[in-house]
Amino acid sequence: MITGKVSQADYLSAIRLHRATLQRLYYIIGIAAVGVGGITYLYGYIFGLVLIGAGVGGVIGEFVTSVVYWPWKARHLHNQQKDLASTITYEWDSTFLSAKSDSGQSKREWKNYNRYKEDGRVFLLYLSDHLFEVFPKHWFQNEEQIASFRELANLANSPKLPNEA
């Protein structure tokens, strides 16, 4: 069993983890545009400058988005979602993950989650591509409890049979 409130910092960590792959992709595309633009410009094509500018602009834009926009947006969304300010208690066994808070309760089978992600701060259990539940790691009592949760969350990453999908 774990209990806690999702803080603004936890929520920002969740958003950063959720968009980490996309962020890497933006940086790779921007850097590739700079590289291709540089090579193109060296061969005498003025269009290379456009690619360099687009690549640098993309990298700067993604950096500003991750440092300015998403922290602001995380605070805004956290303040809108009043349930995040409530204490949430989660319990689990090998079949179900149950949650209770002032707003209500839920009980879901582990297999109903599509996938999970984790980093050093949070677990995300996905119900769909953009809908997830946040489990801050500081809620857990010890590493054994984290390992137990991780093992069951891995069921969400297991391939689904056609009749389970």
CSV table of N, CA and C in Angstrom, one decimal:
chain,number,residue,atom,x,y,z
A,1,MET,N,0.8,-1.2,0.0
A,1,MET,CA,0.0,0.0,0.0
A,1,MET,C,0.9,1.2,0.0
A,2,ILE,N,0.5,2.2,-0.8
A,2,ILE,CA,1.2,3.5,-0.8
A,2,ILE,C,0.1,4.6,-0.7
A,3,THR,N,0.6,5.7,-0.1
A,3,THR,CA,-0.3,6.9,0.1
A,3,THR,C,0.4,8.2,-0.2
A,4,GLY,N,-0.3,9.1,-0.7
A,4,GLY,CA,0.4,10.4,-1.0
A,4,GLY,C,-0.5,11.4,-1.8
A,5,LYS,N,0.0,12.5,-2.0
A,5,LYS,CA,-0.6,13.6,-2.8
A,5,LYS,C,0.4,13.8,-4.0
A,6,VAL,N,-0.2,14.0,-5.2
A,6,VAL,CA,0.6,14.3,-6.3
A,6,VAL,C,1.0,15.8,-6.3
A,7,SER,N,2.2,16.1,-6.0
A,7,SER,CA,2.6,17.5,-5.9
A,7,SER,C,2.8,18.1,-7.3
A,8,GLN,N,3.0,19.4,-7.4
A,8,GLN,CA,3.3,20.0,-8.7
A,8,GLN,C,4.6,19.5,-9.3
A,9,ALA,N,5.6,19.3,-8.4
A,9,ALA,CA,6.9,18.7,-8.9
A,9,ALA,C,6.7,17.3,-9.4
A,10,ASP,N,5.9,16.5,-8.7
A,10,ASP,CA,5.6,15.2,-9.2
A,10,ASP,C,4.9,15.2,-10.6
A,11,TYR,N,4.0,16.1,-10.7
A,11,TYR,CA,3.2,16.2,-12.0
A,11,TYR,C,4.1,16.7,-13.1
A,12,LEU,N,5.0,17.6,-12.8
A,12,LEU,CA,6.0,18.1,-13.8
A,12,LEU,C,6.9,16.9,-14.2
A,13,SER,N,7.3,16.2,-13.3
A,13,SER,CA,8.2,15.0,-13.6
A,13,SER,C,7.4,14.0,-14.5
A,14,ALA,N,6.1,13.8,-14.2
A,14,ALA,CA,5.3,12.9,-15.1
A,14,ALA,C,5.2,13.5,-16.5
A,15,ILE,N,5.0,14.8,-16.6
A,15,ILE,CA,4.9,15.3,-18.0
A,15,ILE,C,6.2,15.2,-18.7
A,16,ARG,N,7.3,15.5,-18.0
A,16,ARG,CA,8.6,15.4,-18.6
A,16,ARG,C,8.9,13.9,-19.1
A,17,LEU,N,8.5,13.0,-18.3
A,17,LEU,CA,8.7,11.6,-18.6
A,17,LEU,C,7.8,11.2,-19.8
A,18,HIS,N,6.6,11.7,-19.8
A,18,HIS,CA,5.6,11.4,-20.8
A,18,HIS,C,6.1,11.9,-22.2
A,19,ARG,N,6.8,13.0,-22.2
A,19,ARG,CA,7.2,13.6,-23.5
A,19,ARG,C,8.7,13.5,-23.8
A,20,ALA,N,9.4,12.6,-23.0
A,20,ALA,CA,10.8,12.5,-23.2
A,20,ALA,C,11.2,12.0,-24.6
A,21,THR,N,10.5,11.0,-25.1
A,21,THR,CA,10.8,10.5,-26.4
A,21,THR,C,10.6,11.5,-27.5
A,22,LEU,N,9.5,12.3,-27.4
A,22,LEU,CA,9.2,13.3,-28.4
A,22,LEU,C,10.2,14.4,-28.3
A,23,GLN,N,10.6,14.8,-27.1
A,23,GLN,CA,11.7,15.8,-26.9
A,23,GLN,C,13.0,15.4,-27.6
A,24,ARG,N,13.4,14.1,-27.3
A,24,ARG,CA,14.6,13.6,-28.0
A,24,ARG,C,14.5,13.7,-29.5
A,25,LEU,N,13.3,13.3,-30.0
A,25,LEU,CA,13.1,13.4,-31.5
A,25,LEU,C,13.2,14.8,-32.0
A,26,TYR,N,12.6,15.8,-31.3
A,26,TYR,CA,12.8,17.2,-31.7
A,26,TYR,C,14.2,17.6,-31.8
A,27,TYR,N,15.0,17.3,-30.7
A,27,TYR,CA,16.4,17.6,-30.7
A,27,TYR,C,17.2,16.9,-31.9
A,28,ILE,N,16.9,15.7,-32.1
A,28,ILE,CA,17.6,15.0,-33.2
A,28,ILE,C,17.3,15.6,-34.5
A,29,ILE,N,16.0,15.9,-34.8
A,29,ILE,CA,15.6,16.5,-36.0
A,29,ILE,C,16.3,17.9,-36.2
A,30,GLY,N,16.3,18.7,-35.1
A,30,GLY,CA,16.9,20.0,-35.2
A,30,GLY,C,18.4,19.9,-35.5
A,31,ILE,N,19.1,19.0,-34.8
A,31,ILE,CA,20.5,18.8,-35.0
A,31,ILE,C,20.8,18.3,-36.4
A,32,ALA,N,20.0,17.4,-36.8
A,32,ALA,CA,20.1,16.8,-38.2
A,32,ALA,C,19.9,17.9,-39.2
A,33,ALA,N,19.0,18.8,-39.0
A,33,ALA,CA,18.7,19.9,-40.0
A,33,ALA,C,20.0,20.8,-40.0
A,34,VAL,N,20.6,21.1,-38.9
A,34,VAL,CA,21.8,21.9,-38.8
A,34,VAL,C,22.9,21.2,-39.6
A,35,GLY,N,23.1,19.9,-39.4
A,35,GLY,CA,24.1,19.2,-40.1
A,35,GLY,C,23.9,19.1,-41.6
A,36,VAL,N,22.7,18.8,-42.0
A,36,VAL,CA,22.4,18.7,-43.4
A,36,VAL,C,22.5,20.1,-44.0
A,37,GLY,N,22.0,21.1,-43.3
A,37,GLY,CA,22.2,22.5,-43.8
A,37,GLY,C,23.6,22.9,-43.9
A,38,GLY,N,24.4,22.6,-43.0
A,38,GLY,CA,25.9,22.9,-43.1
A,38,GLY,C,26.5,22.3,-44.3
A,39,ILE,N,26.2,21.0,-44.5
A,39,ILE,CA,26.8,20.3,-45.6
A,39,ILE,C,26.3,20.9,-46.9
A,40,THR,N,25.0,21.1,-47.0
A,40,THR,CA,24.4,21.7,-48.2
A,40,THR,C,25.0,23.1,-48.5
A,41,TYR,N,25.2,23.9,-47.4
A,41,TYR,CA,25.8,25.2,-47.6
A,41,TYR,C,27.2,25.1,-48.1
A,42,LEU,N,28.0,24.2,-47.5
A,42,LEU,CA,29.4,24.0,-48.0
A,42,LEU,C,29.5,23.7,-49.5
A,43,TYR,N,28.5,23.0,-50.0
A,43,TYR,CA,28.5,22.7,-51.4
A,43,TYR,C,27.9,23.8,-52.3
A,44,GLY,N,27.7,25.0,-51.6
A,44,GLY,CA,27.3,26.2,-52.4
A,44,GLY,C,25.8,26.4,-52.5
A,45,TYR,N,25.0,25.7,-51.8
A,45,TYR,CA,23.6,25.9,-51.9
A,45,TYR,C,23.1,26.8,-50.8
A,46,ILE,N,22.6,28.0,-51.1
A,46,ILE,CA,22.1,28.9,-50.1
A,46,ILE,C,21.0,28.4,-49.3
A,47,PHE,N,20.3,27.4,-49.8
A,47,PHE,CA,19.2,26.8,-49.0
A,47,PHE,C,19.7,26.2,-47.7
A,48,GLY,N,21.0,25.8,-47.7
A,48,GLY,CA,21.6,25.3,-46.5
A,48,GLY,C,21.4,26.2,-45.3
A,49,LEU,N,21.5,27.5,-45.5
A,49,LEU,CA,21.3,28.5,-44.4
A,49,LEU,C,19.9,28.4,-43.8
A,50,VAL,N,18.9,28.1,-44.7
A,50,VAL,CA,17.5,28.0,-44.2
A,50,VAL,C,17.4,26.7,-43.3
A,51,LEU,N,18.1,25.7,-43.7
A,51,LEU,CA,18.1,24.4,-42.9
A,51,LEU,C,18.8,24.7,-41.5
A,52,ILE,N,19.9,25.4,-41.6
A,52,ILE,CA,20.6,25.7,-40.4
A,52,ILE,C,19.8,26.5,-39.4
A,53,GLY,N,19.1,27.6,-40.0
A,53,GLY,CA,18.3,28.4,-39.2
A,53,GLY,C,17.1,27.7,-38.6
A,54,ALA,N,16.5,26.8,-39.4
A,54,ALA,CA,15.3,26.0,-38.9
A,54,ALA,C,15.8,25.0,-37.8
A,55,GLY,N,16.9,24.4,-38.0
A,55,GLY,CA,17.4,23.5,-37.0
A,55,GLY,C,17.7,24.2,-35.7
A,56,VAL,N,18.4,25.3,-35.8
A,56,VAL,CA,18.8,26.0,-34.5
A,56,VAL,C,17.5,26.5,-33.9
A,57,GLY,N,16.6,27.1,-34.7
A,57,GLY,CA,15.3,27.5,-34.1
A,57,GLY,C,14.5,26.4,-33.5
A,58,GLY,N,14.5,25.2,-34.1
A,58,GLY,CA,13.8,24.1,-33.5
A,58,GLY,C,14.4,23.7,-32.2
A,59,VAL,N,15.7,23.6,-32.1
A,59,VAL,CA,16.4,23.2,-30.8
A,59,VAL,C,16.1,24.3,-29.8
A,60,ILE,N,16.2,25.5,-30.1
A,60,ILE,CA,16.0,26.6,-29.1
A,60,ILE,C,14.5,26.6,-28.7
A,61,GLY,N,13.6,26.4,-29.7
A,61,GLY,CA,12.2,26.3,-29.4
A,61,GLY,C,11.8,25.2,-28.4
A,62,GLU,N,12.4,24.0,-28.6
A,62,GLU,CA,12.2,22.9,-27.8
A,62,GLU,C,12.7,23.1,-26.4
A,63,PHE,N,13.9,23.7,-26.3
A,63,PHE,CA,14.5,24.0,-25.0
A,63,PHE,C,13.6,25.0,-24.2
A,64,VAL,N,13.2,26.1,-24.9
A,64,VAL,CA,12.3,27.1,-24.2
A,64,VAL,C,11.0,26.4,-23.8
A,65,THR,N,10.5,25.6,-24.6
A,65,THR,CA,9.2,24.9,-24.3
A,65,THR,C,9.4,24.0,-23.1
A,66,SER,N,10.5,23.3,-23.0
A,66,SER,CA,10.7,22.4,-21.8
A,66,SER,C,11.1,23.1,-20.5
A,67,VAL,N,11.7,24.3,-20.7
A,67,VAL,CA,12.2,25.0,-19.5
A,67,VAL,C,11.1,26.0,-19.0
A,68,VAL,N,10.4,26.6,-19.9
A,68,VAL,CA,9.4,27.7,-19.5
A,68,VAL,C,8.0,27.2,-19.6
A,69,TYR,N,7.6,26.7,-20.8
A,69,TYR,CA,6.2,26.4,-21.0
A,69,TYR,C,5.7,25.2,-20.2
A,70,TRP,N,6.4,24.1,-20.2
A,70,TRP,CA,5.8,22.9,-19.5
A,70,TRP,C,5.8,23.1,-18.0
A,71,PRO,N,6.8,23.7,-17.4
A,71,PRO,CA,6.6,24.0,-15.9
A,71,PRO,C,5.4,24.8,-15.6
A,72,TRP,N,5.2,25.9,-16.4
A,72,TRP,CA,4.0,26.7,-16.2
A,72,TRP,C,2.7,25.9,-16.5
A,73,LYS,N,2.7,25.1,-17.5
A,73,LYS,CA,1.5,24.3,-17.9
A,73,LYS,C,1.3,23.2,-16.8
A,74,ALA,N,2.3,22.6,-16.3
A,74,ALA,CA,2.1,21.6,-15.2
A,74,ALA,C,1.5,22.2,-14.0
A,75,ARG,N,1.9,23.4,-13.6
A,75,ARG,CA,1.3,24.1,-12.4
A,75,ARG,C,-0.1,24.4,-12.7
A,76,HIS,N,-0.4,24.9,-13.9
A,76,HIS,CA,-1.8,25.2,-14.3
A,76,HIS,C,-2.7,24.0,-14.3
A,77,LEU,N,-2.3,22.9,-14.9
A,77,LEU,CA,-3.1,21.7,-14.9
A,77,LEU,C,-3.2,21.1,-13.5
A,78,HIS,N,-2.1,21.1,-12.7
A,78,HIS,CA,-2.2,20.6,-11.4
A,78,HIS,C,-3.2,21.4,-10.6
A,79,ASN,N,-3.3,22.7,-10.7
A,79,ASN,CA,-4.3,23.5,-10.0
A,79,ASN,C,-5.7,23.2,-10.5
A,80,GLN,N,-5.9,22.9,-11.7
A,80,GLN,CA,-7.2,22.6,-12.2
A,80,GLN,C,-7.7,21.2,-11.7
A,81,GLN,N,-6.8,20.3,-11.6
A,81,GLN,CA,-7.2,18.9,-11.2
A,81,GLN,C,-7.3,18.8,-9.7
A,82,LYS,N,-8.4,19.2,-9.1
A,82,LYS,CA,-8.5,19.2,-7.6
A,82,LYS,C,-8.3,17.9,-7.0
A,83,ASP,N,-8.5,16.8,-7.7
A,83,ASP,CA,-8.3,15.5,-7.1
A,83,ASP,C,-6.8,15.2,-6.8
A,84,LEU,N,-5.9,15.9,-7.5
A,84,LEU,CA,-4.5,15.7,-7.2
A,84,LEU,C,-4.1,16.3,-5.8
A,85,ALA,N,-4.9,17.2,-5.3
A,85,ALA,CA,-4.6,17.8,-4.0
A,85,ALA,C,-5.1,16.8,-2.9
A,86,SER,N,-5.9,15.8,-3.2
A,86,SER,CA,-6.4,14.9,-2.2
A,86,SER,C,-5.3,13.8,-2.0
A,87,THR,N,-5.4,13.2,-0.8
A,87,THR,CA,-4.5,12.1,-0.5
A,87,THR,C,-5.1,10.9,-1.2
A,88,ILE,N,-4.3,10.2,-1.9
A,88,ILE,CA,-4.7,9.0,-2.7
A,88,ILE,C,-4.0,7.8,-2.0
A,89,THR,N,-4.7,6.7,-1.8
A,89,THR,CA,-4.1,5.5,-1.3
A,89,THR,C,-4.3,4.4,-2.4
A,90,TYR,N,-3.2,3.8,-2.7
A,90,TYR,CA,-3.2,2.7,-3.7
A,90,TYR,C,-2.9,1.4,-3.0
A,91,GLU,N,-3.6,0.3,-3.3
A,91,GLU,CA,-3.3,-1.0,-2.9
A,91,GLU,C,-3.3,-1.9,-4.1
A,92,TRP,N,-2.5,-3.0,-4.1
A,92,TRP,CA,-2.5,-3.9,-5.3
A,92,TRP,C,-2.2,-5.3,-4.8
A,93,ASP,N,-2.6,-6.2,-5.7
A,93,ASP,CA,-2.2,-7.6,-5.7
A,93,ASP,C,-1.9,-8.0,-7.1
A,94,SER,N,-1.8,-9.3,-7.3
A,94,SER,CA,-1.3,-9.7,-8.6
A,94,SER,C,-2.4,-9.5,-9.7
A,95,THR,N,-3.6,-9.2,-9.4
A,95,THR,CA,-4.6,-9.0,-10.4
A,95,THR,C,-5.1,-7.6,-10.5
A,96,PHE,N,-5.3,-6.9,-9.4
A,96,PHE,CA,-5.9,-5.6,-9.4
A,96,PHE,C,-5.0,-4.5,-8.8
A,97,LEU,N,-5.2,-3.3,-9.2
A,97,LEU,CA,-4.7,-2.0,-8.6
A,97,LEU,C,-5.9,-1.2,-8.2
A,98,SER,N,-6.0,-1.0,-6.9
A,98,SER,CA,-7.1,-0.2,-6.3
A,98,SER,C,-6.6,1.1,-5.8
A,99,ALA,N,-7.5,2.1,-6.0
A,99,ALA,CA,-7.2,3.5,-5.5
A,99,ALA,C,-8.4,4.0,-4.7
A,100,LYS,N,-8.1,4.8,-3.6
A,100,LYS,CA,-9.1,5.4,-2.8
A,100,LYS,C,-8.7,6.8,-2.5
A,101,SER,N,-9.6,7.8,-2.6
A,101,SER,CA,-9.4,9.2,-2.2
A,101,SER,C,-10.7,9.8,-1.7
A,102,ASP,N,-10.6,11.0,-1.4
A,102,ASP,CA,-11.9,11.7,-1.0
A,102,ASP,C,-12.9,11.7,-2.1
A,103,SER,N,-12.5,11.7,-3.3
A,103,SER,CA,-13.4,11.8,-4.5
A,103,SER,C,-14.0,10.5,-4.9
A,104,GLY,N,-13.5,9.3,-4.4
A,104,GLY,CA,-14.0,8.1,-4.8
A,104,GLY,C,-13.0,7.0,-4.8
A,105,GLN,N,-13.3,5.9,-5.5
A,105,GLN,CA,-12.4,4.8,-5.5
A,105,GLN,C,-12.5,4.1,-6.9
A,106,SER,N,-11.5,3.3,-7.2
A,106,SER,CA,-11.4,2.6,-8.4
A,106,SER,C,-10.7,1.3,-8.2
A,107,LYS,N,-10.9,0.3,-9.1
A,107,LYS,CA,-10.3,-1.0,-9.1
A,107,LYS,C,-10.1,-1.4,-10.5
A,108,ARG,N,-8.9,-1.5,-10.9
A,108,ARG,CA,-8.6,-1.9,-12.3
A,108,ARG,C,-7.7,-3.1,-12.3
A,109,GLU,N,-7.9,-3.9,-13.3
A,109,GLU,CA,-7.0,-5.1,-13.5
A,109,GLU,C,-5.7,-4.5,-14.2
A,110,TRP,N,-4.6,-5.1,-13.8
A,110,TRP,CA,-3.3,-4.7,-14.3
A,110,TRP,C,-3.3,-4.8,-15.9
A,111,LYS,N,-4.0,-5.8,-16.4
A,111,LYS,CA,-3.9,-6.0,-17.8
A,111,LYS,C,-4.7,-4.9,-18.6
A,112,ASN,N,-5.5,-4.0,-17.9
A,112,ASN,CA,-6.2,-2.9,-18.5
A,112,ASN,C,-5.3,-1.7,-18.8
A,113,TYR,N,-4.1,-1.7,-18.3
A,113,TYR,CA,-3.2,-0.7,-18.6
A,113,TYR,C,-2.4,-1.0,-19.9
A,114,ASN,N,-2.2,0.0,-20.7
A,114,ASN,CA,-1.6,-0.3,-22.0
A,114,ASN,C,-0.1,-0.4,-21.9
A,115,ARG,N,0.5,0.4,-21.0
A,115,ARG,CA,2.0,0.3,-20.9
A,115,ARG,C,2.3,1.1,-19.6
A,116,TYR,N,3.6,1.1,-19.3
A,116,TYR,CA,4.1,1.9,-18.2
A,116,TYR,C,5.5,2.4,-18.6
A,117,LYS,N,5.8,3.5,-17.9
A,117,LYS,CA,7.1,4.1,-18.1
A,117,LYS,C,7.6,4.5,-16.6
A,118,GLU,N,8.9,4.6,-16.5
A,118,GLU,CA,9.4,5.0,-15.2
A,118,GLU,C,10.7,5.7,-15.4
A,119,ASP,N,11.0,6.6,-14.5
A,119,ASP,CA,12.4,7.2,-14.4
A,119,ASP,C,12.8,7.2,-12.9
A,120,GLY,N,13.7,8.1,-12.6
A,120,GLY,CA,14.1,8.1,-11.2
A,120,GLY,C,13.1,8.6,-10.2
A,121,ARG,N,12.1,9.4,-10.7
A,121,ARG,CA,11.1,10.0,-9.8
A,121,ARG,C,9.7,9.4,-9.8
A,122,VAL,N,9.3,9.0,-11.0
A,122,VAL,CA,7.9,8.5,-11.1
A,122,VAL,C,7.7,7.3,-11.9
A,123,PHE,N,6.6,6.6,-11.7
A,123,PHE,CA,6.0,5.6,-12.6
A,123,PHE,C,4.8,6.3,-13.3
A,124,LEU,N,4.6,5.9,-14.5
A,124,LEU,CA,3.4,6.3,-15.2
A,124,LEU,C,2.7,5.0,-15.7
A,125,LEU,N,1.5,4.8,-15.4
A,125,LEU,CA,0.7,3.7,-15.9
A,125,LEU,C,-0.3,4.3,-16.9
A,126,TYR,N,-0.2,3.8,-18.1
A,126,TYR,CA,-1.1,4.4,-19.2
A,126,TYR,C,-2.4,3.6,-19.4
A,127,LEU,N,-3.5,4.4,-19.5
A,127,LEU,CA,-4.8,3.8,-19.8
A,127,LEU,C,-5.0,4.0,-21.3
A,128,SER,N,-4.4,5.0,-21.9
A,128,SER,CA,-4.4,5.2,-23.4
A,128,SER,C,-3.1,6.0,-23.7
A,129,ASP,N,-3.0,6.4,-24.9
A,129,ASP,CA,-1.7,7.0,-25.4
A,129,ASP,C,-1.4,8.3,-24.6
A,130,HIS,N,-2.4,9.0,-24.1
A,130,HIS,CA,-2.1,10.3,-23.4
A,130,HIS,C,-2.8,10.4,-22.1
A,131,LEU,N,-3.3,9.3,-21.6
A,131,LEU,CA,-4.0,9.3,-20.3
A,131,LEU,C,-3.2,8.3,-19.4
A,132,PHE,N,-2.7,8.9,-18.3
A,132,PHE,CA,-1.9,8.1,-17.4
A,132,PHE,C,-2.2,8.4,-16.0
A,133,GLU,N,-1.8,7.5,-15.1
A,133,GLU,CA,-1.8,7.7,-13.7
A,133,GLU,C,-0.4,7.9,-13.2
A,134,VAL,N,-0.2,8.7,-12.2
A,134,VAL,CA,1.2,9.1,-11.7
A,134,VAL,C,1.4,8.4,-10.4
A,135,PHE,N,2.5,7.8,-10.2
A,135,PHE,CA,2.9,7.1,-9.0
A,135,PHE,C,4.3,7.6,-8.6
A,136,PRO,N,4.4,8.7,-7.8
A,136,PRO,CA,5.8,9.1,-7.4
A,136,PRO,C,6.5,8.1,-6.6
A,137,LYS,N,7.7,7.9,-6.8
A,137,LYS,CA,8.5,6.9,-6.2
A,137,LYS,C,8.7,7.2,-4.7
A,138,HIS,N,8.7,8.5,-4.3
A,138,HIS,CA,8.9,8.8,-2.9
A,138,HIS,C,7.7,8.3,-2.0
A,139,TRP,N,6.6,7.9,-2.6
A,139,TRP,CA,5.4,7.3,-1.9
A,139,TRP,C,5.8,5.9,-1.4
A,140,PHE,N,6.6,5.2,-2.1
A,140,PHE,CA,6.9,3.8,-1.8
A,140,PHE,C,7.8,3.7,-0.5
A,141,GLN,N,7.6,2.7,0.3
A,141,GLN,CA,8.3,2.6,1.5
A,141,GLN,C,9.7,2.1,1.4
A,142,ASN,N,10.0,1.2,0.4
A,142,ASN,CA,11.3,0.7,0.2
A,142,ASN,C,11.5,0.2,-1.2
A,143,GLU,N,12.7,-0.3,-1.5
A,143,GLU,CA,13.0,-0.8,-2.9
A,143,GLU,C,12.3,-2.1,-3.2
A,144,GLU,N,12.0,-2.9,-2.2
A,144,GLU,CA,11.2,-4.1,-2.5
A,144,GLU,C,9.8,-3.8,-3.0
A,145,GLN,N,9.2,-2.8,-2.4
A,145,GLN,CA,7.9,-2.4,-2.8
A,145,GLN,C,7.9,-1.8,-4.2
A,146,ILE,N,8.9,-1.0,-4.5
A,146,ILE,CA,9.1,-0.5,-5.9
A,146,ILE,C,9.2,-1.7,-6.9
A,147,ALA,N,10.1,-2.6,-6.5
A,147,ALA,CA,10.3,-3.8,-7.4
A,147,ALA,C,9.0,-4.6,-7.6
A,148,SER,N,8.2,-4.8,-6.6
A,148,SER,CA,7.0,-5.5,-6.7
A,148,SER,C,6.0,-4.7,-7.6
A,149,PHE,N,5.9,-3.4,-7.4
A,149,PHE,CA,5.1,-2.6,-8.3
A,149,PHE,C,5.5,-2.7,-9.7
A,150,ARG,N,6.8,-2.5,-9.9
A,150,ARG,CA,7.4,-2.6,-11.3
A,150,ARG,C,7.1,-3.9,-12.0
A,151,GLU,N,7.2,-5.0,-11.2
A,151,GLU,CA,6.9,-6.3,-11.8
A,151,GLU,C,5.5,-6.4,-12.3
A,152,LEU,N,4.6,-5.9,-11.5
A,152,LEU,CA,3.2,-6.0,-11.9
A,152,LEU,C,2.9,-4.9,-13.0
A,153,ALA,N,3.5,-3.8,-13.0
A,153,ALA,CA,3.3,-2.8,-14.0
A,153,ALA,C,3.8,-3.3,-15.3
A,154,ASN,N,4.8,-4.2,-15.3
A,154,ASN,CA,5.3,-4.8,-16.5
A,154,ASN,C,4.3,-5.6,-17.3
A,155,LEU,N,3.2,-6.0,-16.6
A,155,LEU,CA,2.1,-6.6,-17.3
A,155,LEU,C,1.5,-5.7,-18.3
A,156,ALA,N,1.6,-4.4,-18.1
A,156,ALA,CA,1.0,-3.4,-19.0
A,156,ALA,C,1.9,-3.4,-20.3
A,157,ASN,N,3.1,-3.8,-20.2
A,157,ASN,CA,4.0,-3.8,-21.4
A,157,ASN,C,4.0,-5.1,-22.1
A,158,SER,N,3.3,-6.1,-21.5
A,158,SER,CA,3.2,-7.4,-22.2
A,158,SER,C,2.4,-7.4,-23.4
A,159,PRO,N,2.7,-8.1,-24.4
A,159,PRO,CA,1.9,-8.1,-25.6
A,159,PRO,C,0.5,-8.7,-25.3
A,160,LYS,N,-0.5,-8.0,-25.9
A,160,LYS,CA,-1.9,-8.4,-25.6
A,160,LYS,C,-2.3,-9.5,-26.7
A,161,LEU,N,-3.0,-10.4,-26.3
A,161,LEU,CA,-3.6,-11.4,-27.2
A,161,LEU,C,-4.7,-10.7,-28.0
A,162,PRO,N,-5.1,-11.1,-29.2
A,162,PRO,CA,-6.1,-10.4,-30.0
A,162,PRO,C,-7.4,-10.2,-29.2
A,163,ASN,N,-7.8,-11.2,-28.4
A,163,ASN,CA,-9.1,-11.1,-27.7
A,163,ASN,C,-9.0,-10.2,-26.4
A,164,GLU,N,-7.7,-9.8,-26.0
A,164,GLU,CA,-7.5,-9.0,-24.9
A,164,GLU,C,-7.3,-7.5,-25.3
A,165,ALA,N,-7.0,-7.3,-26.5
A,165,ALA,CA,-6.7,-5.9,-27.0
A,165,ALA,C,-8.0,-5.0,-27.0
